[in-house]
Tab-separated table of C-alpha atoms and ligand atoms in Angstrom:
chain	number	residue	atom	x	y	z
A	9	MET	CA	118.175	109.678	82.432
A	10	ILE	CA	114.905	109.352	81.440
A	11	GLU	CA	113.677	108.927	78.244
A	12	ILE	CA	110.061	108.614	76.901
A	13	VAL	CA	108.526	107.112	73.316
A	14	ASN	CA	105.777	107.486	71.562
A	15	LEU	CA	103.576	107.676	74.795
A	16	HIS	CA	99.805	107.601	74.211
A	17	LYS	CA	97.435	107.560	76.421
A	18	TYR	CA	93.586	107.997	76.569
A	19	PHE	CA	90.800	108.263	79.256
A	20	LYS	CA	87.778	106.478	77.680
A	21	GLN	CA	87.693	106.875	74.242
A	22	LEU	CA	89.783	110.945	74.919
A	23	GLU	CA	92.780	110.940	73.383
A	24	VAL	CA	95.054	113.275	75.574
A	25	LEU	CA	98.808	112.276	74.863
A	26	LYS	CA	99.295	111.485	71.661
A	27	GLY	CA	102.424	109.943	71.092
A	28	ILE	CA	105.073	111.653	73.506
A	29	ASP	CA	108.655	111.686	72.812
A	30	MET	CA	110.911	112.933	74.840
A	31	GLN	CA	114.336	112.697	76.422
A	32	VAL	CA	116.067	114.137	80.302
A	33	THR	CA	119.331	113.845	80.936
A	34	LYS	CA	120.798	114.274	84.582
A	35	GLY	CA	121.772	117.010	85.753
A	36	GLU	CA	119.417	118.887	83.042
A	37	VAL	CA	115.857	121.057	84.438
A	38	VAL	CA	113.320	120.521	82.356
A	39	CYS	CA	109.900	122.712	81.993
A	40	ILE	CA	106.368	121.398	80.774
A	41	ILE	CA	104.396	124.545	79.580
A	42	GLY	CA	101.202	124.340	78.002
A	43	SER	CA	97.035	125.610	78.633
A	44	SER	CA	95.161	124.228	80.841
A	45	GLY	CA	93.377	120.481	79.215
A	46	SER	CA	96.580	119.922	77.476
A	47	GLY	CA	98.192	116.905	78.980
A	48	LYS	CA	100.988	118.189	81.232
A	49	SER	CA	99.652	116.893	84.885
A	50	THR	CA	98.738	113.586	82.883
A	51	LEU	CA	102.274	113.311	80.826
A	52	LEU	CA	103.718	113.509	84.740
A	53	ARG	CA	101.407	110.907	85.798
A	54	CYS	CA	102.408	108.313	83.336
A	55	ILE	CA	105.923	108.809	84.204
A	56	ASN	CA	105.514	107.618	87.057
A	57	PHE	CA	102.819	105.404	87.079
A	58	LEU	CA	100.450	107.233	88.042
A	59	GLU	CA	98.296	106.835	85.214
A	60	LYS	CA	98.028	104.191	83.645
A	61	LYS	CA	99.923	105.155	79.945
A	62	ASN	CA	98.012	102.823	76.834
A	63	GLU	CA	101.021	102.115	74.626
A	64	GLY	CA	104.291	103.896	74.380
A	65	GLN	CA	107.645	102.861	76.690
A	66	ILE	CA	109.360	104.562	79.641
A	67	TRP	CA	113.134	103.865	79.824
A	68	VAL	CA	114.680	104.988	83.394
A	69	GLY	CA	118.859	104.737	83.434
A	70	GLY	CA	118.731	102.735	80.264
A	71	GLN	CA	116.324	100.543	82.185
A	72	LEU	CA	112.820	100.000	80.207
A	73	VAL	CA	110.008	100.251	82.806
A	74	GLN	CA	107.453	97.270	82.695
A	75	ASP	CA	103.884	97.485	83.852
A	76	THR	CA	104.565	95.502	86.942
A	77	GLU	CA	103.961	96.029	90.469
A	78	ILE	CA	107.833	95.621	91.387
A	79	ASP	CA	109.517	98.063	88.421
A	80	ILE	CA	106.903	100.788	88.836
A	81	ILE	CA	107.987	100.683	92.850
A	82	ASN	CA	111.914	100.768	92.260
A	83	LEU	CA	111.169	103.303	89.813
A	84	ARG	CA	109.009	105.699	91.817
A	85	ARG	CA	111.980	105.175	94.258
A	86	LYS	CA	114.153	106.481	91.614
A	87	VAL	CA	111.914	109.578	90.595
A	88	GLY	CA	110.210	111.783	92.768
A	89	MET	CA	107.204	113.984	93.131
A	90	VAL	CA	105.492	116.978	94.232
A	91	PHE	CA	102.024	117.951	94.417
A	92	GLN	CA	100.222	120.931	93.369
A	93	ARG	CA	98.364	120.403	96.928
A	94	PHE	CA	101.373	119.277	98.664
A	95	ASN	CA	99.653	116.550	100.132
A	96	LEU	CA	101.416	116.069	102.802
A	97	PHE	CA	100.439	113.602	105.800
A	98	PRO	CA	98.532	115.347	107.986
A	99	HIS	CA	98.842	113.353	111.227
A	100	MET	CA	102.299	113.268	110.619
A	101	THR	CA	105.049	116.205	112.070
A	102	ALA	CA	107.315	117.984	109.088
A	103	LEU	CA	110.314	116.311	109.912
A	104	GLU	CA	107.869	112.998	110.060
A	105	ASN	CA	106.247	113.446	106.886
A	106	VAL	CA	110.030	113.712	105.314
A	107	MET	CA	111.488	110.786	107.696
A	108	GLU	CA	108.615	108.401	106.443
A	109	GLY	CA	110.599	107.799	102.791
A	110	PRO	CA	113.990	106.808	104.499
A	111	LEU	CA	111.949	104.862	106.984
A	112	THR	CA	109.175	103.233	105.665
A	113	ILE	CA	110.863	102.264	101.614
A	114	LYS	CA	114.329	102.366	102.564
A	115	LYS	CA	113.946	100.470	105.467
A	116	PHE	CA	117.020	102.875	107.625
A	117	ASP	CA	116.809	103.129	111.652
A	118	LYS	CA	115.184	106.361	113.072
A	119	VAL	CA	118.442	107.456	114.278
A	120	SER	CA	119.652	107.500	109.801
A	121	ALA	CA	115.976	108.621	109.235
A	122	ARG	CA	115.594	111.260	111.600
A	123	ASP	CA	119.346	113.032	109.784
A	124	ILE	CA	118.704	113.061	107.094
A	125	ALA	CA	115.258	114.477	107.401
A	126	PHE	CA	116.589	117.302	109.748
A	127	ALA	CA	119.459	117.539	106.699
A	128	TYR	CA	116.988	117.862	103.575
A	129	LEU	CA	114.450	120.451	106.344
A	130	ASP	CA	117.181	122.607	106.959
A	131	LYS	CA	117.863	122.631	103.253
A	132	VAL	CA	114.591	123.840	102.483
A	133	GLY	CA	114.912	126.718	105.128
A	134	LEU	CA	112.693	124.670	107.541
A	135	ALA	CA	114.716	123.606	110.526
A	136	ASP	CA	112.593	125.277	113.338
A	137	LYS	CA	109.555	124.146	112.139
A	138	ALA	CA	110.393	120.733	111.958
A	139	ASN	CA	108.213	119.397	114.993
A	140	GLU	CA	104.886	121.467	113.552
A	141	TYR	CA	102.514	120.005	111.660
A	142	PRO	CA	101.021	120.651	108.225
A	143	ALA	CA	97.981	122.353	109.926
A	144	ARG	CA	100.760	124.952	111.055
A	145	LEU	CA	102.703	125.225	108.467
A	146	SER	CA	101.351	128.068	105.536
A	147	GLY	CA	101.549	126.436	101.673
A	148	GLY	CA	104.600	127.998	101.028
A	149	GLN	CA	106.125	125.915	103.936
A	150	GLN	CA	104.224	122.901	103.304
A	151	GLN	CA	105.204	123.138	100.130
A	152	ARG	CA	109.028	123.493	101.428
A	153	VAL	CA	108.484	119.987	103.143
A	154	GLY	CA	106.753	118.584	100.223
A	155	ILE	CA	109.887	118.979	97.881
A	156	ALA	CA	112.594	118.044	101.133
A	157	ARG	CA	110.191	114.674	101.652
A	158	ALA	CA	110.473	113.829	97.932
A	159	MET	CA	114.130	114.428	98.444
A	160	ALA	CA	114.937	112.971	101.337
A	161	MET	CA	113.998	109.834	99.213
A	162	GLU	CA	117.204	111.254	97.146
A	163	PRO	CA	115.932	110.316	93.567
A	164	GLU	CA	117.569	110.282	90.602
A	165	VAL	CA	114.624	112.762	89.119
A	166	ILE	CA	112.262	114.633	90.936
A	167	LEU	CA	108.319	116.048	88.773
A	168	PHE	CA	107.008	118.765	90.248
A	169	ASP	CA	103.121	119.152	89.301
A	170	GLU	CA	101.805	123.258	88.951
A	171	PRO	CA	103.988	123.648	92.726
A	172	THR	CA	103.425	127.203	92.590
A	173	SER	CA	99.960	127.110	91.291
A	174	ALA	CA	97.576	126.574	94.970
A	175	LEU	CA	99.945	129.456	96.784
A	176	ASP	CA	99.337	133.182	97.405
A	177	PRO	CA	101.272	135.117	95.360
A	178	GLU	CA	103.792	136.400	97.984
A	179	LEU	CA	104.261	132.943	98.401
A	180	VAL	CA	105.295	131.813	95.153
A	181	GLY	CA	109.405	133.068	95.570
A	182	GLU	CA	110.109	131.274	98.594
A	183	VAL	CA	109.313	127.856	97.044
A	184	LEU	CA	110.762	128.599	93.678
A	185	LYS	CA	113.349	130.192	95.115
A	186	VAL	CA	114.679	126.435	97.068
A	187	MET	CA	114.109	124.938	93.312
A	188	LYS	CA	116.229	127.243	92.190
A	189	ASP	CA	118.877	126.455	94.709
A	190	MET	CA	118.334	122.502	94.008
A	191	ALA	CA	118.900	123.249	89.835
A	192	LYS	CA	122.021	125.286	90.436
A	193	GLU	CA	122.878	121.725	92.678
A	194	GLY	CA	122.652	119.738	89.511
A	195	MET	CA	119.663	118.355	90.738
A	196	THR	CA	117.480	116.437	87.328
A	197	MET	CA	113.564	118.291	88.177
A	198	VAL	CA	111.027	117.722	85.404
A	199	ILE	CA	108.453	121.200	86.009
A	200	VAL	CA	105.163	122.035	85.144
A	201	THR	CA	104.636	125.169	85.429
A	202	HIS	CA	102.834	128.579	84.733
A	203	GLU	CA	106.050	130.448	85.691
A	204	MET	CA	107.112	131.727	82.384
A	205	GLY	CA	109.805	133.814	83.783
A	206	PHE	CA	111.052	130.530	86.451
A	207	ALA	CA	110.879	128.345	83.360
A	208	ARG	CA	112.325	131.067	81.305
A	209	GLU	CA	115.849	131.209	84.255
A	210	VAL	CA	116.306	127.889	85.184
A	211	SER	CA	115.178	125.419	82.663
A	212	ASP	CA	117.409	123.894	80.102
A	213	GLN	CA	114.805	122.389	77.827
A	214	VAL	CA	111.494	124.034	77.545
A	215	LEU	CA	109.418	121.764	75.806
A	216	PHE	CA	105.024	123.290	74.599
A	217	LEU	CA	102.047	120.738	74.718
A	218	HIS	CA	99.293	121.629	72.806
A	219	GLU	CA	96.086	118.980	72.210
A	220	GLY	CA	98.539	115.841	73.579
A	221	ILE	CA	100.829	116.302	71.263
A	222	VAL	CA	105.124	118.509	71.967
A	223	ALA	CA	103.850	121.793	69.735
A	224	GLU	CA	107.526	122.693	69.764
A	225	ARG	CA	110.705	122.110	72.068
A	226	GLY	CA	113.882	124.201	72.907
A	227	THR	CA	115.977	126.792	74.551
A	228	PRO	CA	114.099	128.677	76.781
A	229	ARG	CA	115.678	131.428	74.507
A	230	ASP	CA	113.905	129.400	71.185
A	231	ILE	CA	110.715	128.952	73.113
A	232	PHE	CA	110.450	132.251	74.420
A	233	GLU	CA	111.888	134.351	72.204
A	234	LEU	CA	111.727	132.610	68.698
A	235	PRO	CA	108.309	130.846	69.385
A	236	GLN	CA	107.457	129.259	66.018
A	237	HIS	CA	104.012	127.582	66.375
A	238	ASP	CA	101.168	130.323	66.596
A	239	ARG	CA	99.541	127.812	69.527
A	240	LEU	CA	102.414	128.751	71.174
A	241	LYS	CA	103.002	132.850	70.668
A	242	SER	CA	99.266	133.363	70.911
A	243	PHE	CA	99.695	131.397	74.527
A	244	LEU	CA	102.445	133.551	75.276
A	245	GLY	CA	100.688	136.167	74.518
A	246	GLN	CA	97.841	135.644	76.921
A	247	VAL	CA	100.327	133.999	79.635
A	248	CYS	CA	101.884	137.872	79.158
A	249	LEU	CA	98.785	139.668	79.498
A	250	THR	CA	97.665	137.939	82.851
A	251	ALA	CA	100.540	137.710	84.283
B	25	MET	CA	55.741	107.064	153.010
B	26	ILE	CA	59.030	107.151	155.233
B	27	ASN	CA	58.427	103.248	155.084
B	28	ASN	CA	58.665	102.589	151.470
B	29	ILE	CA	62.048	105.099	151.213
B	30	LEU	CA	63.441	102.617	154.147
B	31	GLU	CA	62.839	100.026	151.976
B	32	PHE	CA	64.348	100.996	149.291
B	33	PHE	CA	67.611	101.989	150.662
B	34	THR	CA	67.779	99.142	152.230
B	35	THR	CA	67.379	96.693	149.004
B	36	VAL	CA	69.944	99.473	147.207
B	37	VAL	CA	72.196	99.000	150.061
B	38	VAL	CA	71.064	95.116	150.656
B	39	PHE	CA	71.566	94.466	146.235
B	40	THR	CA	74.525	96.045	145.354
B	41	PRO	CA	77.399	94.150	145.979
B	42	LYS	CA	75.133	91.000	144.995
B	43	PHE	CA	75.312	92.678	141.688
B	44	ILE	CA	78.728	92.222	141.286
B	45	PRO	CA	79.256	88.251	139.199
B	46	GLY	CA	76.386	90.138	136.552
B	47	VAL	CA	78.315	93.198	136.132
B	48	PHE	CA	81.292	91.303	135.079
B	49	MET	CA	80.157	89.456	133.199
B	50	THR	CA	78.369	92.603	131.491
B	51	PHE	CA	81.824	93.933	131.681
B	52	LYS	CA	83.798	90.636	129.787
B	53	LEU	CA	80.412	90.266	126.979
B	54	SER	CA	81.076	93.953	125.912
B	55	VAL	CA	85.104	94.179	126.241
B	56	LEU	CA	85.521	91.193	124.518
B	57	SER	CA	82.771	91.637	121.654
B	58	ILE	CA	84.042	95.201	121.409
B	59	MET	CA	87.202	93.909	120.356
B	60	MET	CA	86.625	91.251	118.344
B	61	GLY	CA	84.207	93.614	116.554
B	62	THR	CA	86.645	96.491	115.634
B	63	VAL	CA	88.841	93.134	114.157
B	64	PHE	CA	86.184	91.849	112.256
B	65	GLY	CA	84.770	95.420	111.080
B	66	LEU	CA	88.437	96.101	110.359
B	67	LEU	CA	88.950	93.306	108.514
B	68	ALA	CA	85.970	93.338	106.533
B	69	ALA	CA	86.420	96.917	105.710
B	70	MET	CA	89.566	96.043	104.394
B	71	LEU	CA	87.510	92.680	102.143
B	72	LYS	CA	85.401	95.185	101.021
B	73	LEU	CA	87.955	98.079	99.946
B	74	SER	CA	89.805	95.014	98.082
B	75	HIS	CA	88.706	95.099	94.434
B	76	ASN	CA	88.675	92.005	94.573
B	77	ARG	CA	84.119	90.935	94.054
B	78	LEU	CA	84.140	87.715	95.568
B	79	MET	CA	85.123	89.495	98.658
B	80	GLU	CA	82.577	92.546	98.465
B	81	ALA	CA	79.909	90.297	97.484
B	82	PHE	CA	80.790	87.933	101.205
B	83	THR	CA	81.452	91.600	103.107
B	84	ASP	CA	77.699	92.706	101.505
B	85	PHE	CA	76.282	89.217	102.808
B	86	TYR	CA	77.625	89.567	106.319
B	87	VAL	CA	77.110	93.072	106.719
B	88	THR	CA	72.934	93.079	105.024
B	89	ILE	CA	72.528	89.734	107.322
B	90	VAL	CA	73.416	90.773	110.446
B	91	ARG	CA	71.781	94.937	109.871
B	92	GLY	CA	68.940	92.847	108.225
B	93	THR	CA	67.778	90.869	111.657
B	94	PRO	CA	67.498	91.513	114.906
B	95	LEU	CA	70.129	90.362	117.047
B	96	LEU	CA	68.659	88.407	119.985
B	97	LEU	CA	67.355	86.268	116.666
B	98	GLN	CA	71.173	86.133	115.706
B	99	LEU	CA	72.086	84.938	119.200
B	100	ILE	CA	69.055	82.554	119.182
B	101	PHE	CA	70.275	80.790	116.224
B	102	ILE	CA	74.032	80.475	117.295
B	103	PHE	CA	72.610	79.077	120.857
B	104	TYR	CA	69.861	76.914	119.998
B	105	GLY	CA	69.988	76.447	115.872
B	106	LEU	CA	73.009	75.562	114.786
B	107	PRO	CA	73.721	72.910	117.060
B	108	GLN	CA	70.849	71.174	114.805
B	109	LEU	CA	73.640	71.843	112.176
B	110	GLY	CA	76.208	69.895	114.444
B	111	ILE	CA	77.849	73.176	115.631
B	112	GLU	CA	77.554	73.563	119.109
B	113	PHE	CA	79.116	76.744	121.105
B	114	ASN	CA	78.576	76.831	124.872
B	115	SER	CA	76.243	80.233	125.866
B	116	PHE	CA	79.108	81.844	126.886
B	117	PHE	CA	80.944	81.517	123.759
B	118	SER	CA	77.940	81.997	121.721
B	119	ALA	CA	76.935	84.726	123.222
B	120	VAL	CA	80.346	86.571	122.921
B	121	ILE	CA	80.501	85.258	118.978
B	122	GLY	CA	77.542	86.510	118.034
B	123	LEU	CA	77.569	89.796	119.947
B	124	ALA	CA	81.014	90.080	117.910
B	125	PHE	CA	79.422	89.609	114.707
B	126	HIS	CA	76.463	91.805	114.821
B	127	ASN	CA	79.487	95.020	116.139
B	128	GLY	CA	81.960	93.677	113.129
B	129	ALA	CA	79.773	94.306	111.113
B	130	TYR	CA	78.202	98.098	111.643
B	131	ILE	CA	82.346	99.085	112.089
B	132	SER	CA	83.209	97.888	109.059
B	133	GLU	CA	80.925	100.112	107.963
B	134	ILE	CA	82.012	102.925	110.188
B	135	PHE	CA	85.681	101.645	108.849
B	136	ARG	CA	85.122	101.803	105.161
B	137	GLY	CA	83.376	105.169	105.059
B	138	ALA	CA	86.442	106.533	106.820
B	139	ILE	CA	88.852	105.637	104.941
B	140	GLU	CA	86.847	106.459	101.987
B	141	SER	CA	86.933	109.672	103.300
B	142	ILE	CA	90.386	110.716	103.228
B	143	ASP	CA	91.473	112.603	100.126
B	144	TYR	CA	92.866	110.468	97.506
B	145	GLY	CA	96.319	112.605	97.016
B	146	GLN	CA	97.002	111.237	100.409
B	147	ARG	CA	97.069	107.786	98.906
B	148	GLU	CA	99.102	108.937	95.406
B	149	ALA	CA	101.671	110.490	97.616
B	150	ALA	CA	102.528	107.507	99.519
B	151	ARG	CA	101.992	105.473	96.746
B	152	ALA	CA	104.556	107.988	94.625
B	153	MET	CA	106.917	107.650	97.217
B	154	GLY	CA	107.609	103.963	96.102
B	155	MET	CA	105.249	102.883	99.627
B	156	THR	CA	103.569	99.148	98.218
B	157	LYS	CA	99.867	99.238	99.215
B	158	TYR	CA	100.597	97.932	102.224
B	159	GLN	CA	102.687	100.241	103.710
B	160	THR	CA	100.119	103.263	102.259
B	161	LEU	CA	97.291	101.590	104.276
B	162	ARG	CA	99.906	101.027	107.428
B	163	ARG	CA	101.273	104.515	107.712
B	164	VAL	CA	99.472	106.622	105.895
B	165	ILE	CA	95.471	106.090	105.744
B	166	LEU	CA	94.865	103.662	108.738
B	167	PRO	CA	96.231	106.188	110.890
B	168	GLN	CA	94.305	109.089	110.066
B	169	ALA	CA	91.221	106.869	108.594
B	170	ILE	CA	91.421	105.380	112.451
B	171	LYS	CA	91.318	108.775	114.039
B	172	ARG	CA	88.149	109.824	112.044
B	173	SER	CA	86.630	107.023	112.925
B	174	VAL	CA	86.772	107.721	116.805
B	175	PRO	CA	83.356	109.401	117.491
B	176	ALA	CA	82.223	107.003	115.070
B	177	LEU	CA	83.419	104.235	117.026
B	178	GLY	CA	82.679	104.981	120.657
B	179	ASN	CA	79.032	105.413	119.958
B	180	GLN	CA	79.196	102.139	118.725
B	181	PHE	CA	80.892	100.650	121.389
B	182	ILE	CA	78.194	102.000	123.681
B	183	ILE	CA	75.672	100.832	122.080
B	184	ALA	CA	77.758	97.073	122.416
B	185	VAL	CA	77.611	97.419	125.912
B	186	LYS	CA	73.632	97.820	126.153
B	187	ASP	CA	73.267	94.724	123.758
B	188	SER	CA	75.485	92.371	125.625
B	189	SER	CA	72.174	92.640	127.841
B	190	LEU	CA	70.856	89.947	124.843
B	191	ALA	CA	72.683	87.387	125.723
B	192	SER	CA	70.485	86.808	129.199
B	193	ALA	CA	68.259	85.243	126.072
B	194	ILE	CA	70.627	82.565	125.789
B	195	THR	CA	70.987	81.423	129.803
B	196	ILE	CA	74.007	84.503	130.255
B	197	THR	CA	73.823	85.536	133.919
B	198	GLU	CA	74.899	89.257	133.092
B	199	THR	CA	73.504	92.138	135.156
B	200	LEU	CA	69.881	92.247	133.688
B	201	MET	CA	69.665	88.213	134.074
B	202	LEU	CA	70.311	88.043	136.953
B	203	SER	CA	67.857	91.295	138.204
B	204	ARG	CA	65.516	89.117	136.934
B	205	GLN	CA	66.000	87.007	139.447
B	206	PHE	CA	66.360	88.976	141.880
B	207	VAL	CA	63.194	90.335	141.245
B	208	ALA	CA	61.903	87.393	141.412
B	209	ALA	CA	62.728	85.786	144.554
B	210	THR	CA	62.181	89.589	146.212
B	211	TYR	CA	59.304	90.817	144.028
B	212	ASN	CA	60.666	94.293	144.702
B	213	VAL	CA	60.810	95.362	141.626
B	214	PHE	CA	61.605	99.163	141.418
B	215	PRO	CA	64.803	99.224	143.550
B	216	ILE	CA	66.474	95.758	141.762
B	217	PHE	CA	66.300	97.223	137.910
B	218	PHE	CA	67.107	101.252	139.753
B	219	ILE	CA	70.690	99.074	140.496
B	220	ALA	CA	71.134	97.373	137.160
B	221	ALA	CA	70.241	100.701	135.497
B	222	CYS	CA	72.945	102.425	137.939
B	223	TYR	CA	75.441	99.916	136.707
B	224	TYR	CA	75.092	100.136	133.204
B	225	LEU	CA	75.166	103.765	133.684
B	226	LEU	CA	78.664	103.489	135.454
B	227	ILE	CA	80.418	101.376	132.309
B	228	THR	CA	78.815	103.218	129.270
B	229	SER	CA	79.821	106.765	131.004
B	230	GLY	CA	83.655	105.468	132.278
B	231	LEU	CA	83.658	104.556	128.476
B	232	SER	CA	82.303	108.148	126.922
B	233	ARG	CA	85.323	109.489	129.734
B	234	LEU	CA	88.025	106.946	127.786
B	235	LEU	CA	86.802	107.928	124.237
B	236	LEU	CA	86.509	111.418	124.987
B	237	ARG	CA	90.359	111.631	126.024
B	238	VAL	CA	90.986	109.107	123.009
B	239	GLU	CA	89.721	111.585	120.953
B	240	ARG	CA	91.371	114.966	122.354
B	241	ARG	CA	94.400	113.032	122.104
B	242	PHE	CA	93.981	112.813	118.581
B	243	LYS	CA	93.415	116.412	117.357
B	244	ILE	CA	97.094	117.607	118.147
B	245	TYR	CA	97.493	117.733	114.507
B	246	GLU	CA	94.201	119.727	113.729
B	247	ARG	CA	94.011	123.505	113.581
C	22	ATP	N1	90.764	110.925	85.577
C	22	ATP	C1	90.892	111.541	84.742
C	22	ATP	N2	89.524	110.736	83.816
C	22	ATP	C2	89.030	111.453	82.838
C	22	ATP	N3	89.692	112.523	82.261
C	22	ATP	C3	90.380	112.958	83.014
C	22	ATP	C4	91.372	112.577	84.499
C	22	ATP	N4	92.140	113.691	83.854
C	22	ATP	C5	92.827	114.368	82.347
C	22	ATP	N5	91.907	113.973	82.075
C	22	ATP	C6	91.264	115.481	81.001
C	22	ATP	O1	92.438	114.979	80.565
C	22	ATP	C7	92.801	116.292	79.753
C	22	ATP	C8	93.710	116.780	80.464
C	22	ATP	O2	94.490	116.755	81.576
C	22	ATP	P1	95.470	117.030	81.794
C	22	ATP	O3	94.746	117.569	83.574
C	22	ATP	O4	96.537	116.319	82.242
C	22	ATP	O5	95.831	118.844	81.838
C	22	ATP	P2	96.513	119.876	82.395
C	22	ATP	O6	97.441	120.324	81.090
C	22	ATP	O7	97.720	119.481	83.051
C	22	ATP	O8	95.708	121.526	83.274
C	22	ATP	P3	96.176	122.350	83.601
C	22	ATP	O9	96.949	123.229	83.924
C	22	ATP	O10	94.656	122.684	83.790
C	22	ATP	O11	96.682	121.449	85.187
C	22	ATP	C9	91.623	117.267	80.158
C	22	ATP	O12	90.705	116.895	79.288
C	22	ATP	C10	91.402	116.052	81.351
C	22	ATP	O13	89.510	116.445	81.304
C	23	MG	MG1	97.361	120.034	85.226
């Protein structure tokens, strides 16, 4: 589905990603964990070219993605993204936010775009909020609209960058539940998260990123019960203490 | 005293309808220069933000010239100066072009500021969905930026109405020019200019109310 080979990323002199390799197969849930500044967001943003990589290859669906406008736009239509700060369009209602992809990008007519959007809003449990503007929704509701907006493009994979870390603790659960349902239905997902319990429960593969390299990878069992790397051990120790 | 007041009122009653052609001209100049100025302003803002060095330099030049010289001089230059270079417009066209050009420079700064004030996450969300740059601009950035520009734009529109009076310097018979002609004919300065002021106030306060309504309609998506 997605294959990343030897990805390097610099910000000026600072090498943030130092040769990342990763594979995501269809239907898989991959969680990326690691301490702040280890490059998790940068990795995710390089996958859909929101950041320009300096070196390495990205393959999607068996095709190498070139650094051209056409390739990048095609890739983005197949790879959705959910943001930490939601980034909903404030001048559109929840329904219009979700319709926007089918309508503007896929060029569906208004009626079918609306039907698709409504179905996805219903899926995230917000059918009754369809006509509200984002400013009148709670953080958890906004993030669920964000997820519905990504799903409405019917992408092959969705990237999540800390989807719950801007939320009040009591709102985290509703978003994680939606994501769990998606995982159950076989959606391919790459999730950067600090929610260790969630990562443990839903992932097929966990990557531990440390200083721009994948320091350890494996099943949730490998990572959480049999950590090898000292850094991972101390990271898990810290997270469990703070959690 | 009584006589003075009586004379004031009779002059006002007699001359108020005579102003109609001048007010109509003021109105025409205002509407055209606001509409064309908005188009110029939007174009210049787009060019300024195009990340193209040449285009940026071009719009900087435009804005610097317009903001750095008096509007009166710009109008005189277009109408009396350009013909020497073989570029000749009639007075009405010169006035509209000059005023629109002038408004466009200020409006471009308003749009630029508004576009730059839109959260970067908005652009990223749109691009990450697979929108082209143009779609991002049209569907996501501009609707929000235009909404944010409304108060400042309204201010500029009102200035545009008042600035149209400078067209009198290039032989346009608008409200101010007409008042001066009436004054020259009657020597009745106060009532005549009083009427002119009332007409300007009528236009600008009408415009203010219209703008307030637009602003309110845009408010729906805020808390
Ligand atoms: N646009 C940028 N310009 C310069 N440096 C950047 C930029 N974005 C990120 N960095 C740097 O790259 C490094 C990795 O950042 P990144 O945001 O990927 O970390 P992260 O693992 O997502 O951290 P967090 O858990 O805090 O979100 C950091 O040192 C950060 O300061
Ligand atoms: Mg991050």
